[in-house]
DNA sequence: GTGCATTACGCGGCGCGTAAAGATC
DNA sequence: GATCTTTACGCGCCGCGTAATGCAC
């Protein structure tokens, strides 16, 4: 079987009618070409060259072969560049954004980043962390910027961006609203509305209560952050959220926990998958803007 | 650089959407394909496959690449077969025939052999052994069927066919014509006409006389066998020729030498050159017909 | 458990470079 | 002797197979 290397070598030797020149041009040693051409002749069973003194002349059948090679090599080169292009310009990225702090990222990503990289088509899915991870694993998504528990799946790659402090969030006239911080005993019996089990925050809260051998009094689960906030603002109950999820202009109070807990937030990709250049740019951007947070 | 093997593997895997099947079809082990595809993905920087459970699905960019591969692979296959054809059907053979016994071979080659292999175009050059060898070395000829001295050139391949007995050849009414054999003393002083120094016979005769510390009395050198025979038939002088060179219907007498010497006759090709199938057929034919001689 | 894919590991071959020899002008 | 090619030889890498492990149904 004639290899591509043989073809390239053969091509150059034919061009120069000189092995030394060909070797220099190919950045390999002269004997390499010499033996390669001998091997090629042996393998094809053709007399490709005619040695006259120390001059190499291509035989008729040599140039016939050269013709074919001249046809195939450019196609191979084109293939290479097309592969490069495909790998470098995969300008459609499907990304999950965390519901809680998505509101902070979303304007910057859709504004600043999109302006800087107009060729990149961003498809953003807002969903709970658990399902986001599942979608990345199923390759329904390219990237998830989300909360995660390390080791959720062996098939994922976790790249931490920041820690999310989890707070007790309530309405301004709640007894605990004025407190600087609250202990577990303070809020243990509070009625709660919680993001449902597709979200990491519920897992953490659940685990926290379990550690204290009791259960949270959740009166409602919702997959909608807006619903959660609405219920809390209405003074019906409280909740737990990441500090960043509570915006300044909202009628909510985020109170620190005396035993604080954190959710890892970061970029999750599927292990083994190629990270395309455009994806990498997005990741770099996210890393940069989270530095300031 | 994407190799041809990678392309073939990739193609098969895409066809079957299954590594095991592809491996069987390619007659390699399963892990071979598995790692090859991983390497391919890493090298191209593309996600070619999407693993769903134990099923392999080609991604959109995978099938894009497959498209290119589907275009190149058939060309490569065609190239291979064309190389095969070129090597097997090089139906133009340039061959030198020995002047002295060419007359015996020529009718059979141009008759019998040409009939049996009508596709082979034979170009036959009649010339002296020395120049024939030189022409083979210079690749002006493909084959020389000729007399030779082994080791004439390092660049030639010698394949012995038979020995040529050299005889003292004279006219019927010459004093030595009736002898069964002649010694060196018998013919040492004879006047001779000789094939010139392009022919091996002269070399041998020259060496014979030198061994006896004398010189042959050559009154004329000629490159034409016809001239030699003509002069001898005219009763002007004698010569030395291979026994086969003297035909029965000629008015010549070939007398054996008491100290006989022989010239190797055989097939000479250039070392390192490919021997094409058609050439091999001719060689086989020559070997066969010389067995009977 | 069965079928498929992946990982681990050792072997062999091949392409390469260096160095030396050979050939041609 | 200068230039170019070929031969000799040793090394490192890569593709391969076997065997073991991992996963999914």
Coordinates of C-alpha atoms (C1' of nucleotides) in Angstrom, one line a residue:
Chain A
X1 CA 0.0 0.0 0.0
X2 CA 1.4 3.3 -1.1
X3 CA 1.4 5.7 1.9
X4 CA 0.9 9.4 1.9
X5 CA 4.4 9.9 3.1
X6 CA 5.7 8.0 0.2
X7 CA 3.6 10.1 -2.1
X8 CA 4.9 13.3 -0.7
X9 CA 8.5 12.1 -0.9
X10 CA 8.0 10.9 -4.4
X11 CA 6.4 14.1 -5.4
X12 CA 9.3 16.2 -4.1
X13 CA 12.0 14.0 -5.6
X14 CA 10.2 14.2 -9.0
X15 CA 10.1 18.0 -8.7
X16 CA 13.8 18.4 -8.0
X17 CA 15.1 15.3 -9.8
X18 CA 17.5 15.3 -6.9
X19 CA 17.3 13.5 -3.6
X20 CA 19.3 15.9 -1.6
X21 CA 17.2 18.9 -2.6
X22 CA 14.0 17.0 -1.9
X23 CA 15.3 15.9 1.5
X24 CA 16.2 19.5 2.4
X25 CA 12.8 20.7 1.3
X26 CA 11.0 18.0 3.3
X27 CA 13.2 18.6 6.3
X28 CA 14.4 15.0 6.6
X29 CA 17.8 13.4 6.0
X30 CA 18.9 12.4 2.6
X31 CA 19.1 8.7 3.3
X32 CA 15.5 8.7 4.4
X33 CA 14.4 9.8 1.0
X34 CA 16.8 7.5 -0.7
X35 CA 15.6 4.4 1.1
X36 CA 12.0 5.5 0.8
X37 CA 12.2 5.7 -3.0
X38 CA 13.9 2.3 -3.1
X39 CA 11.1 0.9 -1.0
X40 CA 8.5 2.6 -3.1
X41 CA 10.0 1.0 -6.2
X42 CA 10.1 -2.4 -4.6
X43 CA 6.6 -2.2 -3.3
X44 CA 5.0 -0.9 -6.5
X45 CA 7.1 -3.2 -8.6
X46 CA 7.8 -0.3 -10.9
X47 CA 11.0 1.3 -12.1
X48 CA 10.2 4.9 -11.2
X49 CA 13.7 6.4 -11.6
X50 CA 16.5 6.0 -13.9
X51 CA 19.8 6.7 -12.4
X52 CA 22.2 8.4 -14.8
X53 CA 25.4 9.0 -13.1
X54 CA 24.4 10.9 -10.0
X55 CA 21.4 12.4 -11.7
X56 CA 17.9 11.0 -11.2
X57 CA 15.6 10.9 -14.1
X58 CA 11.9 10.0 -13.8
X59 CA 10.9 7.1 -16.1
X60 CA 7.8 7.2 -18.2
X61 CA 5.9 5.1 -15.7
X62 CA 7.3 7.2 -12.9
X63 CA 5.7 10.3 -14.4
X64 CA 2.5 8.4 -14.9
X65 CA 2.4 7.6 -11.2
X66 CA 3.4 11.2 -10.5
X67 CA 0.3 12.3 -12.4
X68 CA -2.0 10.3 -10.1
X69 CA -0.1 11.5 -7.0
X70 CA -0.4 15.1 -8.2
X71 CA -4.1 14.5 -8.2
X72 CA -4.5 13.0 -4.8
X73 CA -2.0 15.0 -2.7
X74 CA -3.8 18.3 -3.1
X75 CA -7.0 16.7 -2.0
X76 CA -5.3 15.4 1.1
X77 CA -3.9 18.8 1.8
X78 CA -7.4 20.3 1.4
X79 CA -8.8 17.6 3.7
X80 CA -6.3 18.6 6.4
X81 CA -7.2 22.3 6.2
X82 CA -10.9 21.4 6.3
X83 CA -10.4 19.4 9.4
X84 CA -8.5 22.3 10.9
X85 CA -11.3 24.6 10.1
X86 CA -13.9 22.3 11.5
X87 CA -12.0 22.0 14.7
X88 CA -11.3 25.7 15.0
X89 CA -14.6 27.1 13.9
X90 CA -17.3 25.1 15.5
X91 CA -19.3 28.2 16.1
X92 CA -22.4 26.7 17.7
X93 CA -22.2 26.2 21.4
X94 CA -25.0 24.8 23.5
X95 CA -24.5 25.8 27.1
X96 CA -26.5 25.4 30.3
X97 CA -26.7 28.4 32.6
X98 CA -27.5 28.0 36.3
X99 CA -30.9 29.3 37.1
X100 CA -29.9 31.1 40.3
X101 CA -27.1 33.2 39.0
X102 CA -27.8 33.0 35.3
X103 CA -29.4 36.4 35.5
X104 CA -25.9 37.8 36.3
X105 CA -24.1 36.0 33.6
X106 CA -26.7 36.2 30.9
X107 CA -26.6 39.9 30.2
X108 CA -22.8 39.9 30.0
X109 CA -22.6 36.8 27.8
X110 CA -25.4 37.8 25.5
X111 CA -24.0 41.4 25.4
X112 CA -20.3 41.7 25.8
X113 CA -19.2 38.3 24.7
X114 CA -21.5 38.1 21.7
X115 CA -20.3 41.5 20.6
X116 CA -16.7 40.4 20.8
X117 CA -17.3 37.1 19.0
X118 CA -20.2 37.7 16.7
X119 CA -19.4 34.4 14.7
X120 CA -20.2 32.3 17.7
X121 CA -23.8 31.2 17.9
X122 CA -24.7 30.6 21.6
X123 CA -27.6 28.5 22.5
X124 CA -28.3 28.9 26.2
X125 CA -30.5 26.5 28.2
X126 CA -31.6 27.5 31.6
X127 CA -32.1 24.4 33.7
X128 CA -31.3 22.9 37.1
X129 CA -27.8 21.7 37.7
X130 CA -28.6 18.0 37.9
X131 CA -30.4 17.9 34.6
X132 CA -27.7 20.1 33.1
X133 CA -25.1 17.6 34.0
X134 CA -27.1 14.8 32.6
X135 CA -27.5 16.7 29.3
X136 CA -23.8 17.3 29.1
X137 CA -23.2 13.6 29.7
X138 CA -25.7 12.8 27.0
X139 CA -24.0 15.3 24.7
X140 CA -27.2 17.3 24.4
X141 CA -25.1 20.2 25.6
X142 CA -21.5 21.2 25.0
X143 CA -20.9 23.0 28.3
X144 CA -22.7 23.5 31.5
X145 CA -21.9 26.5 33.7
X146 CA -23.5 25.3 36.8
X147 CA -23.3 24.1 40.3
X148 CA -22.0 20.6 40.7
X149 CA -20.9 18.0 43.2
X150 CA -17.5 16.7 42.2
X151 CA -17.8 13.1 41.2
X152 CA -21.4 13.3 40.1
X153 CA -20.3 11.3 37.1
X154 CA -17.0 9.8 36.1
X155 CA -17.7 10.9 32.5
X156 CA -17.6 14.6 33.3
X157 CA -14.9 17.2 33.6
X158 CA -15.2 19.7 36.3
X159 CA -13.5 23.0 36.2
X160 CA -14.2 25.1 39.3
X161 CA -14.9 28.8 38.8
X162 CA -16.0 30.0 42.2
X163 CA -17.8 29.0 45.4
X164 CA -21.4 30.0 45.9
X165 CA -22.2 30.9 49.5
X166 CA -25.7 29.6 50.3
X167 CA -27.8 31.9 52.4
X168 CA -31.1 31.8 54.2
X169 CA -33.3 34.0 52.2
X170 CA -36.4 35.6 53.6
X171 CA -38.7 38.6 53.4
X172 CA -37.6 41.9 55.0
X173 CA -40.0 41.8 58.0
X174 CA -39.2 38.2 58.9
X175 CA -37.8 37.9 62.5
X176 CA -34.5 36.7 61.2
X177 CA -34.2 39.3 58.4
X178 CA -32.2 41.7 60.5
X179 CA -29.7 39.2 61.7
X180 CA -26.2 39.2 60.5
X181 CA -26.1 35.4 60.5
X182 CA -28.3 32.6 61.6
X183 CA -27.6 29.2 63.1
X184 CA -29.3 25.9 62.2
X185 CA -31.4 26.1 65.3
X186 CA -32.6 29.5 64.2
X187 CA -34.1 28.4 60.9
X188 CA -34.6 24.7 61.5
X189 CA -38.4 25.0 61.9
X190 CA -39.0 27.6 59.3
X191 CA -41.4 26.8 56.5
X192 CA -39.6 26.7 53.2
X193 CA -40.2 26.9 49.5
X194 CA -37.4 25.2 47.6
X195 CA -36.0 24.7 44.2
X196 CA -36.8 21.1 43.4
X197 CA -34.6 18.1 43.4
X198 CA -33.2 18.9 39.9
X199 CA -31.2 21.7 41.7
X200 CA -28.2 21.2 43.8
X201 CA -29.3 23.7 46.4
X202 CA -32.0 21.3 47.5
X203 CA -29.6 18.5 47.9
X204 CA -27.4 20.5 50.1
X205 CA -30.2 21.7 52.3
X206 CA -31.5 18.2 52.5
X207 CA -28.1 17.0 53.6
X208 CA -27.8 19.8 56.1
X209 CA -31.0 18.8 57.8
X210 CA -30.2 15.2 57.6
X211 CA -26.9 15.9 59.4
X212 CA -29.0 17.4 62.2
X213 CA -31.3 14.4 62.2
X214 CA -34.3 16.2 61.0
X215 CA -36.2 17.2 57.9
X216 CA -36.8 20.6 56.3
X217 CA -40.4 21.8 56.4
X218 CA -40.8 22.3 52.7
X219 CA -44.3 23.5 51.8
X220 CA -43.6 23.7 48.1
X221 CA -41.1 22.6 45.5
X222 CA -40.7 24.5 42.3
X223 CA -38.4 24.4 39.3
X224 CA -38.9 28.1 38.8
X225 CA -36.7 30.6 40.6
X226 CA -39.3 33.3 40.0
X227 CA -41.9 31.3 41.8
X228 CA -39.6 30.8 44.8
X229 CA -38.8 34.4 45.0
X230 CA -42.4 35.4 44.6
X231 CA -43.5 33.2 47.5
X232 CA -40.8 34.5 49.7
X233 CA -41.4 38.1 48.8
X234 CA -45.1 37.5 49.7
X235 CA -44.0 36.7 53.2
X236 CA -45.3 33.2 53.1
X237 CA -42.2 31.4 53.8
X238 CA -38.4 31.5 53.4
X239 CA -35.9 29.6 51.2
X240 CA -32.2 28.9 50.6
X241 CA -30.4 30.4 47.7
X242 CA -26.9 31.3 46.6
X243 CA -26.1 34.8 47.7
X244 CA -25.6 35.9 44.1
X245 CA -29.1 34.8 43.2
X246 CA -30.6 37.6 45.3
X247 CA -30.5 40.8 43.4
X248 CA -30.2 44.2 45.2
X249 CA -33.5 45.6 43.8
X250 CA -35.5 42.6 45.0
X251 CA -37.5 42.7 48.1
X252 CA -35.5 39.9 49.7
X253 CA -33.0 39.5 52.5
X254 CA -30.1 37.0 52.3
X255 CA -28.8 36.1 55.7
X256 CA -25.5 34.3 56.1
X257 CA -25.4 31.0 57.8
X258 CA -23.3 30.6 61.0
X259 CA -22.2 27.2 59.6
X260 CA -22.0 28.3 56.0
X261 CA -22.0 25.8 53.2
X262 CA -21.0 26.3 49.6
X263 CA -21.8 25.0 46.3
X264 CA -19.1 24.5 43.7
X265 CA -19.8 26.4 40.6
X266 CA -17.9 26.0 37.5
X267 CA -17.7 24.7 34.0
X268 CA -18.6 21.1 33.3
X269 CA -17.8 19.4 30.0
X270 CA -17.9 15.8 29.0
X271 CA -14.7 13.9 29.6
X272 CA -13.0 12.8 26.4
X273 CA -14.7 15.3 24.2
X274 CA -12.7 17.7 22.2
X275 CA -12.9 21.3 23.4
X276 CA -13.3 23.4 20.4
X277 CA -11.5 26.7 20.0
X278 CA -14.8 28.7 20.2
X279 CA -15.8 26.8 23.3
X280 CA -12.4 27.5 24.8
X281 CA -12.9 31.2 24.2
X282 CA -16.2 31.1 26.0
X283 CA -14.6 29.3 28.9
X284 CA -11.8 31.8 29.0
X285 CA -14.3 34.6 29.0
X286 CA -16.3 33.0 31.9
X287 CA -13.1 32.5 33.9
X288 CA -12.1 36.1 33.4
X289 CA -15.4 37.6 34.5
X290 CA -15.8 35.4 37.5
X291 CA -12.4 36.5 38.8
X292 CA -13.9 39.9 39.6
X293 CA -16.9 38.3 41.4
Chain B
X1 CA -1.8 14.0 9.5
X2 CA -4.6 11.7 8.8
X3 CA -3.3 8.4 7.5
X4 CA -4.9 6.2 4.9
X5 CA -5.3 3.4 7.6
X6 CA -7.2 5.8 9.8
X7 CA -9.4 6.7 6.9
X8 CA -10.2 3.1 6.1
X9 CA -10.9 2.3 9.7
X10 CA -13.0 5.4 10.1
X11 CA -14.9 4.5 7.0
X12 CA -15.7 1.0 8.1
X13 CA -16.7 2.1 11.6
X14 CA -19.1 4.6 10.1
X15 CA -20.6 2.0 7.8
X16 CA -21.3 -0.4 10.7
X17 CA -21.8 2.1 13.5
X18 CA -20.1 -0.7 15.4
X19 CA -16.5 -1.2 16.2
X20 CA -16.6 -5.0 16.5
X21 CA -18.1 -5.4 13.1
X22 CA -15.7 -3.0 11.6
X23 CA -12.8 -4.9 13.2
X24 CA -14.0 -8.2 11.8
X25 CA -14.4 -6.8 8.4
X26 CA -11.0 -5.2 8.4
X27 CA -9.4 -8.4 9.9
X28 CA -7.9 -6.6 12.8
X29 CA -8.6 -6.9 16.5
X30 CA -11.3 -4.8 18.1
X31 CA -9.0 -2.7 20.4
X32 CA -7.0 -1.7 17.3
X33 CA -10.0 0.0 15.9
X34 CA -11.0 1.4 19.2
X35 CA -7.8 3.2 19.9
X36 CA -7.4 4.2 16.3
X37 CA -10.7 6.1 16.4
X38 CA -9.7 7.7 19.7
X39 CA -6.4 8.8 18.2
X40 CA -8.2 10.0 15.2
X41 CA -10.5 12.1 17.3
X42 CA -7.6 13.5 19.3
X43 CA -5.5 14.3 16.2
X44 CA -8.3 15.9 14.2
X45 CA -9.6 17.7 17.3
X46 CA -13.1 16.7 16.3
X47 CA -15.8 14.8 18.0
X48 CA -16.5 12.2 15.4
X49 CA -18.6 9.8 17.4
X50 CA -21.2 10.1 20.0
X51 CA -21.3 7.1 22.4
X52 CA -24.8 6.3 23.4
X53 CA -24.7 3.4 25.7
X54 CA -22.8 0.8 23.7
X55 CA -23.9 2.2 20.4
X56 CA -21.7 4.4 18.4
X57 CA -23.4 7.2 16.5
X58 CA -21.5 9.4 14.0
X59 CA -21.8 13.1 14.8
X60 CA -22.6 15.7 12.1
X61 CA -19.0 16.6 11.8
X62 CA -18.2 12.9 11.7
X63 CA -20.3 12.4 8.6
X64 CA -18.9 15.6 7.1
X65 CA -15.4 14.0 7.4
X66 CA -16.8 10.7 6.1
X67 CA -17.9 12.5 3.0
X68 CA -14.4 13.6 2.2
X69 CA -13.0 10.2 3.1
X70 CA -15.5 8.6 0.8
X71 CA -14.1 10.7 -1.9
X72 CA -10.5 10.0 -1.4
X73 CA -10.5 6.3 -0.6
X74 CA -11.8 5.1 -3.9
X75 CA -9.1 7.2 -5.6
X76 CA -6.5 5.5 -3.5
X77 CA -7.9 2.1 -4.4
X78 CA -7.9 3.0 -8.0
X79 CA -4.3 4.1 -7.7
X80 CA -3.4 0.8 -6.2
X81 CA -5.0 -1.2 -9.0
X82 CA -3.4 1.1 -11.6
X83 CA 0.0 0.5 -10.1
X84 CA -0.7 -3.2 -10.2
X85 CA -1.6 -3.0 -13.8
X86 CA 1.4 -1.0 -14.7
X87 CA 3.7 -3.5 -13.0
X88 CA 2.0 -6.5 -14.5
X89 CA 1.4 -5.3 -18.0
X90 CA 4.5 -3.5 -19.2
X91 CA 4.2 -5.0 -22.6
X92 CA 7.1 -3.3 -24.3
X93 CA 10.4 -5.2 -23.9
X94 CA 13.7 -4.0 -25.3
X95 CA 16.1 -7.0 -25.7
X96 CA 19.5 -7.5 -27.1
X97 CA 20.2 -10.7 -28.9
X98 CA 23.6 -12.1 -29.5
X99 CA 24.8 -11.7 -33.0
X100 CA 26.3 -15.2 -33.3
X101 CA 23.4 -17.3 -32.2
X102 CA 20.7 -14.7 -32.6
X103 CA 19.7 -16.4 -35.8
X104 CA 18.7 -19.5 -33.9
X105 CA 16.6 -17.7 -31.3
X106 CA 15.2 -15.0 -33.5
X107 CA 12.8 -17.2 -35.5
X108 CA 11.4 -18.9 -32.4
X109 CA 11.0 -15.7 -30.4
X110 CA 9.4 -13.8 -33.2
X111 CA 7.3 -16.7 -34.2
X112 CA 6.3 -19.0 -31.3
X113 CA 6.7 -16.6 -28.5
X114 CA 5.0 -13.7 -30.2
X115 CA 2.1 -15.9 -31.1
X116 CA 1.7 -17.1 -27.5
X117 CA 1.9 -13.6 -26.1
X118 CA 0.6 -11.2 -28.8
X119 CA 0.2 -8.4 -26.3
X120 CA 4.0 -8.2 -25.7
X121 CA 5.8 -5.8 -28.0
X122 CA 9.3 -7.0 -28.5
X123 CA 12.0 -4.7 -29.6
X124 CA 15.1 -6.7 -30.5
X125 CA 18.5 -5.1 -30.9
X126 CA 21.3 -7.1 -32.4
X127 CA 24.6 -6.0 -31.1
X128 CA 27.9 -7.2 -29.6
X129 CA 27.8 -8.5 -26.1
X130 CA 30.0 -5.8 -24.6
X131 CA 27.8 -3.0 -25.9
X132 CA 24.7 -4.9 -25.1
X133 CA 25.8 -5.1 -21.5
X134 CA 26.5 -1.4 -21.5
X135 CA 23.1 -0.7 -22.8
X136 CA 21.4 -2.7 -20.1
X137 CA 23.5 -0.9 -17.5
X138 CA 22.4 2.4 -19.1
X139 CA 18.8 1.2 -19.1
X140 CA 18.6 1.5 -22.9
X141 CA 17.6 -2.1 -22.8
X142 CA 15.5 -4.2 -20.5
X143 CA 17.2 -7.5 -21.1
X144 CA 20.3 -8.8 -22.9
X145 CA 20.4 -12.4 -24.0
X146 CA 24.1 -12.5 -24.6
X147 CA 27.5 -13.8 -23.9
X148 CA 29.0 -12.3 -20.8
X149 CA 31.9 -12.5 -18.4
X150 CA 30.6 -12.7 -14.9
X151 CA 31.5 -9.6 -13.0
X152 CA 31.7 -7.4 -16.0
X153 CA 29.8 -4.9 -14.0
X154 CA 28.6 -4.9 -10.4
X155 CA 25.3 -3.3 -11.6
X156 CA 24.2 -6.2 -13.6
X157 CA 22.4 -9.5 -12.9
X158 CA 23.7 -12.6 -14.7
X159 CA 21.5 -15.6 -15.2
X160 CA 23.3 -18.3 -17.0
X161 CA 21.4 -20.2 -19.8
X162 CA 24.1 -22.4 -21.4
X163 CA 27.7 -22.6 -22.4
X164 CA 28.9 -21.7 -25.9
X165 CA 31.6 -23.9 -27.1
X166 CA 34.0 -21.8 -29.2
X167 CA 35.4 -23.4 -32.3
X168 CA 38.0 -22.8 -34.9
X169 CA 36.0 -22.0 -38.0
X170 CA 37.4 -22.2 -41.4
X171 CA 36.6 -23.1 -45.1
X172 CA 36.1 -26.7 -46.2
X173 CA 39.3 -27.0 -48.1
X174 CA 41.5 -25.6 -45.4
X175 CA 44.2 -28.1 -44.1
X176 CA 42.6 -28.2 -40.7
X177 CA 39.1 -28.5 -41.9
X178 CA 39.0 -32.3 -41.8
X179 CA 40.4 -32.5 -38.3
X180 CA 38.3 -33.6 -35.4
X181 CA 40.0 -31.2 -33.2
X182 CA 42.9 -28.8 -33.3
X183 CA 45.5 -27.7 -30.8
X184 CA 46.7 -24.2 -30.2
X185 CA 49.9 -25.0 -32.0
X186 CA 47.8 -26.0 -35.0
X187 CA 46.1 -22.7 -35.5
X188 CA 48.4 -20.3 -33.7
X189 CA 49.8 -18.9 -36.9
X190 CA 46.6 -18.9 -38.9
X191 CA 45.4 -15.6 -40.3
X192 CA 42.2 -14.5 -38.8
X193 CA 39.2 -12.3 -39.3
X194 CA 37.5 -11.5 -36.0
X195 CA 34.4 -10.0 -34.6
X196 CA 35.7 -6.8 -33.1
X197 CA 36.3 -5.8 -29.5
X198 CA 32.7 -5.3 -28.8
X199 CA 32.2 -9.0 -28.9
X200 CA 33.3 -11.4 -26.2
X201 CA 34.7 -13.9 -28.6
X202 CA 37.5 -11.6 -29.4
X203 CA 38.3 -11.1 -25.8
X204 CA 38.5 -14.8 -25.2
X205 CA 40.7 -15.4 -28.2
X206 CA 42.9 -12.5 -27.3
X207 CA 43.3 -14.0 -23.8
X208 CA 44.0 -17.4 -25.2
X209 CA 46.9 -16.2 -27.3
X210 CA 48.2 -14.0 -24.5
X211 CA 48.3 -17.1 -22.3
X212 CA 50.5 -18.7 -24.9
X213 CA 52.6 -15.5 -25.0
X214 CA 51.8 -14.6 -28.5
X215 CA 49.3 -12.6 -30.5
X216 CA 46.6 -13.6 -33.0
X217 CA 47.3 -12.7 -36.6
X218 CA 44.1 -10.7 -37.2
X219 CA 44.0 -9.3 -40.7
X220 CA 40.5 -7.7 -40.2
X221 CA 38.1 -6.8 -37.5
X222 CA 34.4 -6.5 -38.2
X223 CA 31.2 -5.9 -36.2
X224 CA 29.3 -7.9 -38.8
X225 CA 29.0 -11.6 -38.5
X226 CA 28.1 -11.8 -42.2
X227 CA 31.3 -10.1 -43.1
X228 CA 33.3 -12.6 -41.0
X229 CA 31.6 -15.6 -42.5
X230 CA 31.9 -14.2 -46.0
X231 CA 35.6 -13.7 -45.7
X232 CA 36.1 -17.2 -44.3
X233 CA 33.8 -18.8 -46.9
X234 CA 36.0 -17.0 -49.5
X235 CA 38.9 -19.0 -48.3
X236 CA 40.9 -15.9 -47.2
X237 CA 41.3 -16.7 -43.6
X238 CA 39.7 -18.4 -40.6
X239 CA 38.0 -17.2 -37.4
X240 CA 36.7 -18.3 -34.1
X241 CA 33.0 -18.5 -33.4
X242 CA 30.5 -20.2 -31.2
X243 CA 29.6 -23.6 -32.5
X244 CA 25.9 -22.6 -32.8
X245 CA 26.8 -19.6 -34.9
X246 CA 27.7 -21.9 -37.8
X247 CA 24.6 -23.1 -39.5
X248 CA 24.5 -26.4 -41.4
X249 CA 23.8 -25.0 -44.7
X250 CA 26.7 -22.6 -44.7
X251 CA 29.9 -23.4 -46.4
X252 CA 31.9 -23.4 -43.2
X253 CA 33.6 -25.9 -41.0
X254 CA 33.6 -25.6 -37.2
X255 CA 36.5 -27.6 -35.7
X256 CA 36.6 -28.3 -31.9
X257 CA 39.6 -27.1 -29.9
X258 CA 41.7 -29.6 -28.0
X259 CA 41.8 -27.1 -25.2
X260 CA 38.2 -25.9 -25.5
X261 CA 37.0 -22.7 -24.1
X262 CA 33.5 -21.6 -23.5
X263 CA 31.6 -18.4 -23.3
X264 CA 28.8 -18.0 -20.7
X265 CA 25.6 -17.2 -22.4
X266 CA 22.6 -16.1 -20.5
X267 CA 20.2 -13.4 -19.5
X268 CA 21.5 -10.1 -18.2
X269 CA 19.4 -7.6 -16.5
X270 CA 20.2 -4.5 -14.5
X271 CA 20.5 -5.1 -10.8
X272 CA 17.9 -3.4 -8.7
X273 CA 15.5 -3.0 -11.6
X274 CA 12.1 -4.5 -11.3
X275 CA 11.5 -7.4 -13.5
X276 CA 8.1 -7.0 -15.0
X277 CA 5.7 -9.9 -15.4
X278 CA 6.0 -9.8 -19.2
X279 CA 9.7 -9.8 -19.0
X280 CA 9.6 -12.7 -16.7
X281 CA 7.5 -14.6 -19.2
X282 CA 10.1 -14.0 -21.9
X283 CA 12.9 -15.1 -19.6
X284 CA 11.0 -18.2 -18.7
X285 CA 10.4 -18.9 -22.4
X286 CA 14.1 -18.5 -23.1
X287 CA 15.1 -20.8 -20.3
X288 CA 12.7 -23.4 -21.5
X289 CA 13.9 -23.4 -25.1
X290 CA 17.6 -23.4 -24.2
X291 CA 17.1 -26.6 -22.1
X292 CA 16.7 -28.5 -25.3
X293 CA 19.8 -27.0 -26.9
Chain C
dG1 C1' -24.4 -13.3 31.8
dT2 C1' -23.6 -11.6 27.3
dG3 C1' -22.1 -8.4 24.0
dC4 C1' -19.7 -4.5 23.2
dA5 C1' -16.2 -0.9 24.2
dT6 C1' -12.1 0.5 26.6
dT7 C1' -7.7 0.2 29.1
dA8 C1' -3.2 -2.0 30.0
dC9 C1' 0.8 -3.9 28.3
dG10 C1' 4.4 -6.0 25.6
dC11 C1' 6.2 -7.0 21.1
dG12 C1' 7.7 -6.2 16.2
dG13 C1' 8.3 -3.5 12.4
dC14 C1' 9.3 0.6 10.2
dG15 C1' 10.8 5.1 9.5
dC16 C1' 14.2 8.0 10.9
dG17 C1' 19.0 10.0 11.8
dT18 C1' 24.0 9.4 12.0
dA19 C1' 28.0 7.7 10.1
dA20 C1' 30.5 5.6 6.7
dA21 C1' 31.2 4.0 2.1
dG22 C1' 30.6 4.3 -2.8
dA23 C1' 30.1 6.7 -7.1
dT24 C1' 30.5 10.5 -10.3
dC25 C1' 32.2 14.7 -12.0
Chain D
dG1 C1' 38.4 16.6 -3.7
dA2 C1' 33.5 18.0 -3.9
dT3 C1' 29.0 16.5 -4.4
dC4 C1' 25.5 13.4 -4.5
dT5 C1' 23.7 8.6 -3.5
dT6 C1' 23.7 4.4 -1.2
dT7 C1' 24.6 1.1 2.6
dA8 C1' 24.9 0.0 7.5
dC9 C1' 23.3 0.3 11.9
dG10 C1' 20.9 1.6 16.0
dC11 C1' 17.0 3.9 18.2
dG12 C1' 12.3 5.3 19.2
dC13 C1' 7.7 5.3 18.0
dC14 C1' 3.5 3.5 16.7
dG15 C1' 0.3 0.1 15.4
dC16 C1' -1.0 -4.3 16.6
dG17 C1' -2.6 -8.4 19.4
dT18 C1' -3.7 -10.5 23.9
dA19 C1' -5.6 -10.1 28.1
dA20 C1' -8.0 -7.8 31.5
dT21 C1' -11.3 -4.5 32.8
dG22 C1' -15.4 -1.7 32.4
dC23 C1' -20.2 -0.9 30.9
dA24 C1' -24.8 -1.6 29.3
dC25 C1' -28.7 -4.3 28.4

